[in-house]
PDB file of C-alpha atoms in Angstrom:
ATOM      1  CA  MET E   1     123.010 114.183 125.400  1.00 64.00           C
ATOM      2  CA  ALA E   2     122.617 111.988 122.707  1.00 62.00           C
ATOM      3  CA  GLU E   3     120.384 109.950 124.935  1.00 66.00           C
ATOM      4  CA  SER E   4     117.964 113.436 125.499  1.00 73.00           C
ATOM      5  CA  VAL E   5     117.724 114.042 122.194  1.00 67.00           C
ATOM      6  CA  GLU E   6     117.192 110.336 121.424  1.00 70.00           C
ATOM      7  CA  ARG E   7     113.906 110.206 124.158  1.00 72.00           C
ATOM      8  CA  LEU E   8     112.840 113.195 122.909  1.00 74.00           C
ATOM      9  CA  GLN E   9     112.790 112.257 119.187  1.00 68.00           C
ATOM     10  CA  GLN E  10     110.400 108.820 120.832  1.00 71.00           C
ATOM     11  CA  ARG E  11     108.294 111.433 122.572  1.00 74.00           C
ATOM     12  CA  VAL E  12     107.585 113.147 119.347  1.00 72.00           C
ATOM     13  CA  GLN E  13     106.927 110.211 117.718  1.00 68.00           C
ATOM     14  CA  GLU E  14     104.464 109.170 120.575  1.00 70.00           C
ATOM     15  CA  LEU E  15     102.436 112.618 120.418  1.00 74.00           C
ATOM     16  CA  GLU E  16     102.161 111.755 116.338  1.00 69.00           C
ATOM     17  CA  ARG E  17     100.826 109.337 116.853  1.00 67.00           C
ATOM     18  CA  GLU E  18      98.286 110.575 119.082  1.00 68.00           C
ATOM     19  CA  LEU E  19      97.842 113.430 117.024  1.00 67.00           C
ATOM     20  CA  ALA E  20      96.774 111.256 114.297  1.00 64.00           C
ATOM     21  CA  GLN E  21      94.756 108.963 116.287  1.00 61.00           C
ATOM     22  CA  GLU E  22      92.903 112.113 117.534  1.00 63.00           C
ATOM     23  CA  ARG E  23      92.371 113.323 114.254  1.00 58.00           C
ATOM     24  CA  ASN E  24      90.789 110.524 113.250  1.00 56.00           C
ATOM     25  CA  ARG E  25      88.401 110.031 115.784  1.00 55.00           C
ATOM     26  CA  ARG E  26      86.944 113.205 114.471  1.00 51.00           C
ATOM     27  CA  VAL E  27      83.896 113.252 113.103  1.00 44.00           C
ATOM     28  CA  PRO E  28      83.403 115.762 110.141  1.00 44.00           C
ATOM     29  CA  GLY E  29      80.270 117.744 110.045  1.00 43.00           C
ATOM     30  CA  SER E  30      80.309 118.760 114.034  1.00 38.00           C
ATOM     31  CA  GLY E  31      83.071 121.344 113.344  1.00 39.00           C
ATOM     32  CA  GLU E  32      84.762 123.238 111.009  1.00 40.00           C
ATOM     33  CA  GLY E  33      83.149 123.939 107.790  1.00 40.00           C
ATOM     34  CA  GLY E  34      80.415 121.145 108.727  1.00 43.00           C
ATOM     35  CA  GLY E  35      78.964 119.467 105.726  1.00 51.00           C
ATOM     36  CA  GLY E  36      80.718 115.833 106.115  1.00 67.00           C
ATOM     37  CA  ARG E  37      79.161 112.595 106.944  1.00 80.00           C
ATOM     38  CA  ILE E  38      79.692 110.412 109.357  1.00 84.00           C
ATOM     39  CA  ARG E  39      81.620 107.092 109.404  1.00 86.00           C
ATOM     40  CA  ILE E  40      80.269 103.624 108.309  1.00 88.00           C
ATOM     41  CA  GLU E  41      81.523 101.348 109.741  1.00 87.00           C
ATOM     42  CA  LYS E  42      81.035  98.524 107.301  1.00 88.00           C
ATOM     43  CA  MET E  43      80.609  98.934 103.712  1.00 89.00           C
ATOM     44  CA  SER E  44      77.263  98.359 102.046  1.00 85.00           C
ATOM     45  CA  SER E  45      76.095  96.643  98.444  1.00 85.00           C
ATOM     46  CA  GLU E  46      72.431  98.382  98.582  1.00 85.00           C
ATOM     47  CA  VAL E  47      71.432 100.455  96.073  1.00 86.00           C
ATOM     48  CA  VAL E  48      70.338 103.870  97.358  1.00 87.00           C
ATOM     49  CA  ASP E  49      71.549 107.132  96.599  1.00 87.00           C
ATOM     50  CA  SER E  50      72.647 107.295 100.282  1.00 85.00           C
ATOM     51  CA  ASN E  51      75.460 104.678  99.955  1.00 89.00           C
ATOM     52  CA  PRO E  52      78.432 106.253  99.117  1.00 89.00           C
ATOM     53  CA  TYR E  53      80.213 102.533  98.181  1.00 90.00           C
ATOM     54  CA  SER E  54      77.270 101.305  96.403  1.00 89.00           C
ATOM     55  CA  ARG E  55      79.003 101.885  92.843  1.00 89.00           C
ATOM     56  CA  LEU E  56      82.250 100.144  93.685  1.00 91.00           C
ATOM     57  CA  MET E  57      80.151  97.157  95.527  1.00 90.00           C
ATOM     58  CA  ALA E  58      78.875  96.640  92.058  1.00 89.00           C
ATOM     59  CA  LEU E  59      82.386  95.248  91.229  1.00 90.00           C
ATOM     60  CA  LYS E  60      81.393  92.262  93.054  1.00 87.00           C
ATOM     61  CA  ARG E  61      78.227  91.954  91.440  1.00 86.00           C
ATOM     62  CA  MET E  62      79.688  91.838  88.246  1.00 89.00           C
ATOM     63  CA  GLY E  63      82.367  89.124  89.107  1.00 90.00           C
ATOM     64  CA  ILE E  64      85.307  91.762  89.004  1.00 92.00           C
ATOM     65  CA  VAL E  65      86.195  91.748  92.226  1.00 91.00           C
ATOM     66  CA  SER E  66      85.529  89.180  94.686  1.00 90.00           C
ATOM     67  CA  ASP E  67      86.045  90.918  97.911  1.00 91.00           C
ATOM     68  CA  TYR E  68      85.899  94.876  97.420  1.00 93.00           C
ATOM     69  CA  GLU E  69      85.856  95.244 101.424  1.00 92.00           C
ATOM     70  CA  LYS E  70      89.217  93.874 101.751  1.00 94.00           C
ATOM     71  CA  ILE E  71      90.383  97.728 100.330  1.00 95.00           C
ATOM     72  CA  ARG E  72      89.515  98.791 104.273  1.00 95.00           C
ATOM     73  CA  THR E  73      92.307  96.870 105.391  1.00 95.00           C
ATOM     74  CA  PHE E  74      95.083  98.153 103.683  1.00 96.00           C
ATOM     75  CA  ALA E  75      97.686 100.966 104.266  1.00 97.00           C
ATOM     76  CA  VAL E  76      99.373 102.604 101.463  1.00 97.00           C
ATOM     77  CA  ALA E  77     101.778 105.825 101.388  1.00 96.00           C
ATOM     78  CA  ILE E  78     101.871 108.308  98.845  1.00 96.00           C
ATOM     79  CA  VAL E  79     105.357 110.288  98.597  1.00 95.00           C
ATOM     80  CA  GLY E  80     104.778 113.938  96.973  1.00 94.00           C
ATOM     81  CA  VAL E  81     101.572 114.937  97.057  1.00 94.00           C
ATOM     82  CA  GLY E  82     101.800 117.477  93.668  1.00 91.00           C
ATOM     83  CA  GLY E  83      99.959 117.240  90.336  1.00 90.00           C
ATOM     84  CA  VAL E  84     100.036 113.541  90.274  1.00 92.00           C
ATOM     85  CA  GLY E  85     100.275 112.495  93.896  1.00 94.00           C
ATOM     86  CA  SER E  86      97.125 114.820  95.228  1.00 95.00           C
ATOM     87  CA  VAL E  87      94.813 112.993  92.598  1.00 95.00           C
ATOM     88  CA  THR E  88      96.200 109.520  93.415  1.00 96.00           C
ATOM     89  CA  ALA E  89      95.182 110.453  97.402  1.00 97.00           C
ATOM     90  CA  GLU E  90      91.906 111.814  95.930  1.00 96.00           C
ATOM     91  CA  MET E  91      91.007 108.563  93.952  1.00 96.00           C
ATOM     92  CA  LEU E  92      91.980 106.253  96.460  1.00 97.00           C
ATOM     93  CA  THR E  93      90.201 107.547  99.284  1.00 97.00           C
ATOM     94  CA  ARG E  94      87.283 107.676  97.024  1.00 96.00           C
ATOM     95  CA  CYS E  95      87.907 103.791  96.524  1.00 95.00           C
ATOM     96  CA  GLY E  96      87.702 103.418 100.676  1.00 95.00           C
ATOM     97  CA  ILE E  97      91.548 102.383 101.252  1.00 96.00           C
ATOM     98  CA  GLY E  98      91.966 101.899 104.669  1.00 96.00           C
ATOM     99  CA  LYS E  99      94.790 104.322 105.773  1.00 97.00           C
ATOM    100  CA  LEU E 100      96.871 107.119 103.969  1.00 97.00           C
ATOM    101  CA  LEU E 101     100.005 108.408 104.736  1.00 97.00           C
ATOM    102  CA  LEU E 102     101.520 111.423 103.119  1.00 97.00           C
ATOM    103  CA  PHE E 103     104.960 112.683 102.355  1.00 96.00           C
ATOM    104  CA  ASP E 104     105.962 115.897 101.091  1.00 95.00           C
ATOM    105  CA  TYR E 105     107.536 119.574 102.269  1.00 94.00           C
ATOM    106  CA  ASP E 106     105.943 121.928  99.708  1.00 93.00           C
ATOM    107  CA  LYS E 107     103.462 124.383 100.143  1.00 93.00           C
ATOM    108  CA  VAL E 108     100.273 124.840  98.354  1.00 93.00           C
ATOM    109  CA  GLU E 109     100.733 127.905  95.582  1.00 91.00           C
ATOM    110  CA  LEU E 110      98.964 129.532  93.043  1.00 90.00           C
ATOM    111  CA  ALA E 111     101.174 128.360  90.394  1.00 87.00           C
ATOM    112  CA  ASN E 112      99.682 125.092  91.357  1.00 86.00           C
ATOM    113  CA  MET E 113      96.253 126.137  90.272  1.00 88.00           C
ATOM    114  CA  ASN E 114      96.966 124.461  86.512  1.00 84.00           C
ATOM    115  CA  ARG E 115      96.449 121.253  88.421  1.00 82.00           C
ATOM    116  CA  LEU E 116      93.947 119.235  89.881  1.00 85.00           C
ATOM    117  CA  PHE E 117      93.061 118.995  93.677  1.00 92.00           C
ATOM    118  CA  PHE E 118      94.586 121.957  95.371  1.00 90.00           C
ATOM    119  CA  GLN E 119      92.134 125.547  95.365  1.00 91.00           C
ATOM    120  CA  PRO E 120      93.414 128.976  95.432  1.00 92.00           C
ATOM    121  CA  HIS E 121      92.329 129.415  99.387  1.00 93.00           C
ATOM    122  CA  GLN E 122      94.689 126.712 100.559  1.00 93.00           C
ATOM    123  CA  ALA E 123      97.555 129.121  99.217  1.00 91.00           C
ATOM    124  CA  GLY E 124     100.582 128.630 101.717  1.00 91.00           C
ATOM    125  CA  LEU E 125      99.597 125.548 103.484  1.00 92.00           C
ATOM    126  CA  SER E 126     101.303 122.840 103.560  1.00 93.00           C
ATOM    127  CA  LYS E 127     100.438 120.257 100.735  1.00 95.00           C
ATOM    128  CA  VAL E 128      99.569 117.490 102.924  1.00 95.00           C
ATOM    129  CA  GLN E 129      97.736 119.516 105.874  1.00 93.00           C
ATOM    130  CA  ALA E 130      95.490 120.900 102.898  1.00 94.00           C
ATOM    131  CA  ALA E 131      95.354 117.562 101.185  1.00 95.00           C
ATOM    132  CA  GLU E 132      93.926 115.926 104.970  1.00 95.00           C
ATOM    133  CA  HIS E 133      91.742 118.842 104.957  1.00 93.00           C
ATOM    134  CA  THR E 134      90.040 118.332 101.601  1.00 94.00           C
ATOM    135  CA  LEU E 135      90.008 113.784 101.511  1.00 95.00           C
ATOM    136  CA  ARG E 136      88.950 113.729 105.196  1.00 94.00           C
ATOM    137  CA  ASN E 137      86.196 115.785 104.003  1.00 93.00           C
ATOM    138  CA  ILE E 138      85.540 113.230 101.093  1.00 94.00           C
ATOM    139  CA  ASN E 139      85.969 109.696 102.937  1.00 94.00           C
ATOM    140  CA  PRO E 140      85.888 110.098 106.983  1.00 94.00           C
ATOM    141  CA  ASP E 141      86.098 106.158 106.670  1.00 95.00           C
ATOM    142  CA  VAL E 142      89.982 106.466 105.397  1.00 96.00           C
ATOM    143  CA  LEU E 143      92.631 106.941 108.495  1.00 95.00           C
ATOM    144  CA  PHE E 144      95.326 109.890 107.729  1.00 96.00           C
ATOM    145  CA  GLU E 145      98.381 110.517 108.859  1.00 96.00           C
ATOM    146  CA  VAL E 146     100.649 113.267 106.968  1.00 96.00           C
ATOM    147  CA  HIS E 147     104.209 114.231 107.172  1.00 96.00           C
ATOM    148  CA  ASN E 148     105.745 117.671 106.004  1.00 95.00           C
ATOM    149  CA  TYR E 149     109.618 116.780 105.339  1.00 94.00           C
ATOM    150  CA  ASN E 150     112.031 116.230 103.007  1.00 93.00           C
ATOM    151  CA  ILE E 151     112.606 112.964 102.954  1.00 92.00           C
ATOM    152  CA  THR E 152     116.142 112.629 101.767  1.00 91.00           C
ATOM    153  CA  THR E 153     117.910 114.603 104.534  1.00 92.00           C
ATOM    154  CA  VAL E 154     119.453 112.811 107.029  1.00 88.00           C
ATOM    155  CA  GLU E 155     117.962 113.955 110.003  1.00 88.00           C
ATOM    156  CA  ASN E 156     114.143 112.901 108.297  1.00 93.00           C
ATOM    157  CA  PHE E 157     115.195 109.925 106.572  1.00 92.00           C
ATOM    158  CA  GLN E 158     115.237 107.593 109.132  1.00 91.00           C
ATOM    159  CA  HIS E 159     111.784 108.702 110.480  1.00 93.00           C
ATOM    160  CA  PHE E 160     110.357 108.018 106.910  1.00 93.00           C
ATOM    161  CA  MET E 161     111.597 104.703 107.047  1.00 92.00           C
ATOM    162  CA  ASP E 162     110.153 104.361 110.447  1.00 92.00           C
ATOM    163  CA  ARG E 163     106.842 105.390 109.336  1.00 94.00           C
ATOM    164  CA  ILE E 164     106.871 102.879 106.297  1.00 92.00           C
ATOM    165  CA  SER E 165     107.582  99.882 108.023  1.00 91.00           C
ATOM    166  CA  ASN E 166     105.439 100.788 111.381  1.00 92.00           C
ATOM    167  CA  GLY E 167     103.209 102.805 110.011  1.00 93.00           C
ATOM    168  CA  GLY E 168     100.571 100.348 108.747  1.00 93.00           C
ATOM    169  CA  LEU E 169      96.938  99.986 109.190  1.00 93.00           C
ATOM    170  CA  GLU E 170      97.554  98.401 112.593  1.00 92.00           C
ATOM    171  CA  GLU E 171     100.296 100.100 114.297  1.00 91.00           C
ATOM    172  CA  GLY E 172     103.791  98.413 114.337  1.00 90.00           C
ATOM    173  CA  LYS E 173     103.268  96.833 110.806  1.00 93.00           C
ATOM    174  CA  PRO E 174     104.509  98.066 107.915  1.00 92.00           C
ATOM    175  CA  VAL E 175     101.988  99.436 105.103  1.00 94.00           C
ATOM    176  CA  ASP E 176     101.257  97.663 101.861  1.00 94.00           C
ATOM    177  CA  LEU E 177     102.116 100.269  99.028  1.00 94.00           C
ATOM    178  CA  VAL E 178     104.273 102.911  98.877  1.00 93.00           C
ATOM    179  CA  LEU E 179     103.259 105.092  95.706  1.00 94.00           C
ATOM    180  CA  SER E 180     106.367 107.375  94.424  1.00 91.00           C
ATOM    181  CA  CYS E 181     104.637 110.769  92.930  1.00 91.00           C
ATOM    182  CA  VAL E 182     107.825 112.574  93.224  1.00 89.00           C
ATOM    183  CA  ASP E 183     109.977 114.897  90.878  1.00 82.00           C
ATOM    184  CA  ASN E 184     113.331 113.874  91.527  1.00 83.00           C
ATOM    185  CA  PHE E 185     115.571 111.276  91.063  1.00 82.00           C
ATOM    186  CA  GLU E 186     117.300 111.803  95.097  1.00 85.00           C
ATOM    187  CA  ALA E 187     113.821 111.188  96.464  1.00 87.00           C
ATOM    188  CA  ARG E 188     113.227 108.185  94.169  1.00 84.00           C
ATOM    189  CA  MET E 189     116.402 106.848  95.618  1.00 81.00           C
ATOM    190  CA  THR E 190     115.166 107.290  99.006  1.00 83.00           C
ATOM    191  CA  ILE E 191     112.165 105.906  98.500  1.00 82.00           C
ATOM    192  CA  ASN E 192     113.988 102.430  96.681  1.00 78.00           C
ATOM    193  CA  THR E 193     115.457 101.634 100.286  1.00 74.00           C
ATOM    194  CA  CYS E 194     111.661 100.680 101.269  1.00 64.00           C
ATOM    195  CA  ALA E 195     110.698  97.165 102.142  1.00 52.00           C
ATOM    196  CA  PRO E 196     107.026  97.294 100.505  1.00 57.00           C
ATOM    197  CA  PRO E 197     106.667  97.059  96.802  1.00 58.00           C
ATOM    198  CA  LEU E 198     106.832 100.455  95.016  1.00 55.00           C
ATOM    199  CA  VAL E 199     105.464 101.856  91.948  1.00 59.00           C
ATOM    200  CA  VAL E 200     106.706 104.790  90.461  1.00 59.00           C
ATOM    201  CA  ALA E 201     104.360 107.118  88.645  1.00 61.00           C
ATOM    202  CA  ALA E 202     106.707 109.433  86.566  1.00 57.00           C
ATOM    203  CA  ASN E 203     109.896 109.077  85.325  1.00 48.00           C
ATOM    204  CA  ILE E 204     111.739 112.679  84.573  1.00 55.00           C
ATOM    205  CA  ASP E 205     113.931 114.433  86.764  1.00 53.00           C
ATOM    206  CA  GLU E 206     112.125 118.124  86.628  1.00 53.00           C
ATOM    207  CA  LYS E 207     115.356 120.042  87.656  1.00 55.00           C
ATOM    208  CA  THR E 208     116.503 118.828  83.535  1.00 55.00           C
ATOM    209  CA  LEU E 209     113.289 120.745  82.622  1.00 50.00           C
ATOM    210  CA  LYS E 210     113.677 123.822  84.676  1.00 54.00           C
ATOM    211  CA  ARG E 211     115.763 127.171  83.746  1.00 58.00           C
ATOM    212  CA  GLU E 212     115.762 130.229  85.821  1.00 61.00           C
ATOM    213  CA  GLY E 213     112.413 132.313  85.222  1.00 55.00           C
ATOM    214  CA  VAL E 214     111.008 129.390  83.330  1.00 52.00           C
ATOM    215  CA  CYS E 215     108.787 126.812  85.014  1.00 56.00           C
ATOM    216  CA  ALA E 216     108.498 123.044  83.725  1.00 62.00           C
ATOM    217  CA  ALA E 217     104.979 123.033  81.481  1.00 66.00           C
ATOM    218  CA  SER E 218     102.387 120.595  82.911  1.00 78.00           C
ATOM    219  CA  LEU E 219      98.522 120.433  82.067  1.00 85.00           C
ATOM    220  CA  PRO E 220      95.795 118.867  84.315  1.00 88.00           C
ATOM    221  CA  THR E 221      95.082 116.451  81.407  1.00 89.00           C
ATOM    222  CA  THR E 222      98.184 114.803  81.537  1.00 88.00           C
ATOM    223  CA  MET E 223      98.564 114.340  85.198  1.00 89.00           C
ATOM    224  CA  GLY E 224      94.736 113.231  85.792  1.00 92.00           C
ATOM    225  CA  VAL E 225      95.163 110.290  83.227  1.00 92.00           C
ATOM    226  CA  VAL E 226      99.003 109.434  85.138  1.00 92.00           C
ATOM    227  CA  ALA E 227      97.363 109.320  88.242  1.00 93.00           C
ATOM    228  CA  GLY E 228      94.477 107.190  86.797  1.00 94.00           C
ATOM    229  CA  ILE E 229      96.286 104.416  85.282  1.00 94.00           C
ATOM    230  CA  LEU E 230      98.750 104.167  88.813  1.00 94.00           C
ATOM    231  CA  VAL E 231      95.398 103.843  90.672  1.00 96.00           C
ATOM    232  CA  GLN E 232      93.893 101.286  88.503  1.00 95.00           C
ATOM    233  CA  ASN E 233      96.910  99.320  88.910  1.00 94.00           C
ATOM    234  CA  VAL E 234      97.577  99.913  92.462  1.00 95.00           C
ATOM    235  CA  LEU E 235      93.532  98.599  92.979  1.00 96.00           C
ATOM    236  CA  LYS E 236      94.197  95.333  90.715  1.00 95.00           C
ATOM    237  CA  PHE E 237      97.145  94.616  93.109  1.00 94.00           C
ATOM    238  CA  LEU E 238      95.757  94.952  96.214  1.00 95.00           C
ATOM    239  CA  LEU E 239      92.160  93.509  95.184  1.00 95.00           C
ATOM    240  CA  ASN E 240      93.813  90.670  93.192  1.00 92.00           C
ATOM    241  CA  PHE E 241      91.974  91.345  89.357  1.00 93.00           C
ATOM    242  CA  GLY E 242      92.979  92.400  85.917  1.00 92.00           C
ATOM    243  CA  THR E 243      96.417  92.468  85.249  1.00 90.00           C
ATOM    244  CA  VAL E 244      98.803  94.545  86.803  1.00 90.00           C
ATOM    245  CA  SER E 245     101.464  96.390  84.413  1.00 89.00           C
ATOM    246  CA  PHE E 246     105.050  96.119  85.348  1.00 84.00           C
ATOM    247  CA  TYR E 247     105.745  99.147  83.272  1.00 86.00           C
ATOM    248  CA  LEU E 248     102.886 101.457  81.121  1.00 88.00           C
ATOM    249  CA  GLY E 249     103.847 104.140  79.778  1.00 88.00           C
ATOM    250  CA  TYR E 250     102.146 107.180  78.706  1.00 88.00           C
ATOM    251  CA  ASN E 251     102.995 109.383  75.242  1.00 88.00           C
ATOM    252  CA  ALA E 252     100.331 112.034  75.315  1.00 87.00           C
ATOM    253  CA  MET E 253     101.502 113.847  71.886  1.00 89.00           C
ATOM    254  CA  GLN E 254     100.640 110.408  70.303  1.00 92.00           C
ATOM    255  CA  ASP E 255      98.203 108.607  72.316  1.00 90.00           C
ATOM    256  CA  PHE E 256     100.722 106.139  72.532  1.00 92.00           C
ATOM    257  CA  PHE E 257     100.400 103.435  75.738  1.00 91.00           C
ATOM    258  CA  PRO E 258     103.895 101.438  75.793  1.00 90.00           C
ATOM    259  CA  THR E 259     103.923  98.505  77.721  1.00 89.00           C
ATOM    260  CA  MET E 260     106.539  96.353  78.837  1.00 85.00           C
ATOM    261  CA  SER E 261     107.901  93.749  81.740  1.00 82.00           C
ATOM    262  CA  MET E 262     111.242  95.186  83.523  1.00 77.00           C
ATOM    263  CA  LYS E 263     113.350  92.392  84.656  1.00 79.00           C
ATOM    264  CA  PRO E 264     115.641  93.308  87.851  1.00 80.00           C
ATOM    265  CA  ASN E 265     118.878  93.746  87.950  1.00 84.00           C
ATOM    266  CA  PRO E 266     120.246  90.586  90.410  1.00 87.00           C
ATOM    267  CA  GLN E 267     123.979  92.625  90.308  1.00 87.00           C
ATOM    268  CA  CYS E 268     122.368  95.757  91.166  1.00 83.00           C
ATOM    269  CA  ASP E 269     124.599  98.151  93.293  1.00 80.00           C
ATOM    270  CA  ASP E 270     121.709  98.705  95.894  1.00 77.00           C
ATOM    271  CA  ARG E 271     121.828  96.327  98.614  1.00 80.00           C
ATOM    272  CA  ASN E 272     118.134  96.798  99.835  1.00 76.00           C
ATOM    273  CA  CYS E 273     117.415  96.040  95.643  1.00 78.00           C
ATOM    274  CA  ARG E 274     119.260  93.017  95.893  1.00 85.00           C
ATOM    275  CA  LYS E 275     117.654  91.972  99.530  1.00 83.00           C
ATOM    276  CA  GLN E 276     114.089  92.449  98.210  1.00 80.00           C
ATOM    277  CA  GLN E 277     114.813  90.594  95.038  1.00 84.00           C
ATOM    278  CA  GLU E 278     115.758  87.230  97.057  1.00 88.00           C
ATOM    279  CA  GLU E 279     112.578  88.268  99.126  1.00 83.00           C
ATOM    280  CA  TYR E 280     110.340  88.434  96.295  1.00 82.00           C
ATOM    281  CA  LYS E 281     111.953  85.172  95.139  1.00 86.00           C
ATOM    282  CA  LYS E 282     110.904  83.230  98.247  1.00 87.00           C
ATOM    283  CA  LYS E 283     107.566  84.816  98.220  1.00 82.00           C
ATOM    284  CA  VAL E 284     106.675  83.566  94.944  1.00 80.00           C
ATOM    285  CA  ALA E 285     108.158  80.243  95.958  1.00 85.00           C
ATOM    286  CA  ALA E 286     105.532  79.764  98.463  1.00 84.00           C
ATOM    287  CA  LEU E 287     102.426  80.539  96.679  1.00 77.00           C
ATOM    288  CA  PRO E 288     100.241  77.499  95.629  1.00 77.00           C
ATOM    289  CA  LYS E 289     100.860  76.401  92.276  1.00 71.00           C
ATOM    290  CA  GLN E 290      98.356  76.976  89.835  1.00 59.00           C
ATOM    291  CA  GLU E 291      96.646  73.797  87.857  1.00 59.00           C
ATOM    292  CA  VAL E 292      96.923  74.173  83.766  1.00 51.00           C
ATOM    293  CA  MET E 293      93.643  73.282  82.617  1.00 53.00           C
ATOM    294  CA  GLN E 294      93.477  71.140  79.239  1.00 54.00           C
ATOM    295  CA  GLU E 295      91.495  72.546  76.661  1.00 54.00           C
ATOM    296  CA  GLU E 296      89.046  70.189  75.046  1.00 54.00           C
ATOM    297  CA  GLU E 297      89.303  69.741  71.576  1.00 53.00           C
ATOM    298  CA  GLU E 298      87.348  71.761  69.456  1.00 55.00           C
ATOM    299  CA  ILE E 299      84.871  69.549  67.434  1.00 49.00           C
ATOM    300  CA  ILE E 300      83.992  70.666  63.867  1.00 52.00           C
ATOM    301  CA  HIS E 301      81.207  69.149  61.996  1.00 50.00           C
ATOM    302  CA  GLU E 302      80.940  68.394  57.943  1.00 52.00           C
ATOM    303  CA  ASP E 303      79.904  71.291  56.245  1.00 54.00           C
ATOM    304  CA  ASN E 304      76.399  72.172  55.876  1.00 50.00           C
ATOM    305  CA  ASP E 305      74.705  73.266  52.753  1.00 53.00           C
ATOM    306  CA  TRP E 306      75.794  76.679  53.229  1.00 47.00           C
ATOM    307  CA  ALA E 307      79.139  75.475  53.383  1.00 47.00           C
ATOM    308  CA  ARG E 308      79.711  76.973  56.495  1.00 46.00           C
ATOM    309  CA  ARG E 309      81.383  74.537  59.605  1.00 44.00           C
ATOM    310  CA  PHE E 310      79.323  74.696  62.647  1.00 41.00           C
ATOM    311  CA  CYS E 311      81.501  73.961  66.153  1.00 43.00           C
ATOM    312  CA  HIS E 312      79.999  72.296  68.990  1.00 43.00           C
TER     313      HIS E 312
END
């Protein structure tokens, strides 16, 4: 009996992968609703109105990013497709990320219309299904894989871990980054066991804010700001430019952005956390050491008639 269940689960996973591949082969504009564009095989920097990547590729011309096309080689998992997660998914889709894996078990409600992204006609659909439909129309070049379940349950946890470990751009390879956009600590603890780097987009358990008959207040502006900060750091991390913030807070009432570096706890109770710390140390140790450039001493000339000093 146990073997039969295991075989069925394996077959379900195979069918899910085949379905995802078939969906990703479809060309928007030829079916439901139309209005989409055909896929673009190679990003171009040509400055024309018909090029959706021209303003992104301009980052290369400005010397900010050395190889923007590399964005297509990454797979990112987003856990929680709510107020922050859905906007995060849209931003990464517009940036041309290679693949997005979306995890959520909730449905779109009219009460969600205070947020960005979702639309009234999508009420009743699962959030991942509604998100995939919208995102695929925005950018058909991105591959999507969606899972409508609760990752914290025993029956779903192993499948979640399997997709994080094997659902990369190339099947069998891990995803490059996991973004935690959930609103409860149970889900965060589950996500913390993942192997790839993890980015947490919130630090409040929404359960502490909810009361019977009262919903947690939220503004689309706040969620948009948080999602923007999150994606900005994701792009800096993946494309290797700028400085990635280890911790960046946002106090909306005072427009205050505290930042700090948080060191991992070597005595953490979580075995996976300690394991990842050791792996990270080895990874950093293997990186080539950068040579420290010595600055030339500044030459200060004598005072001129206007009592100013000129530097050579």
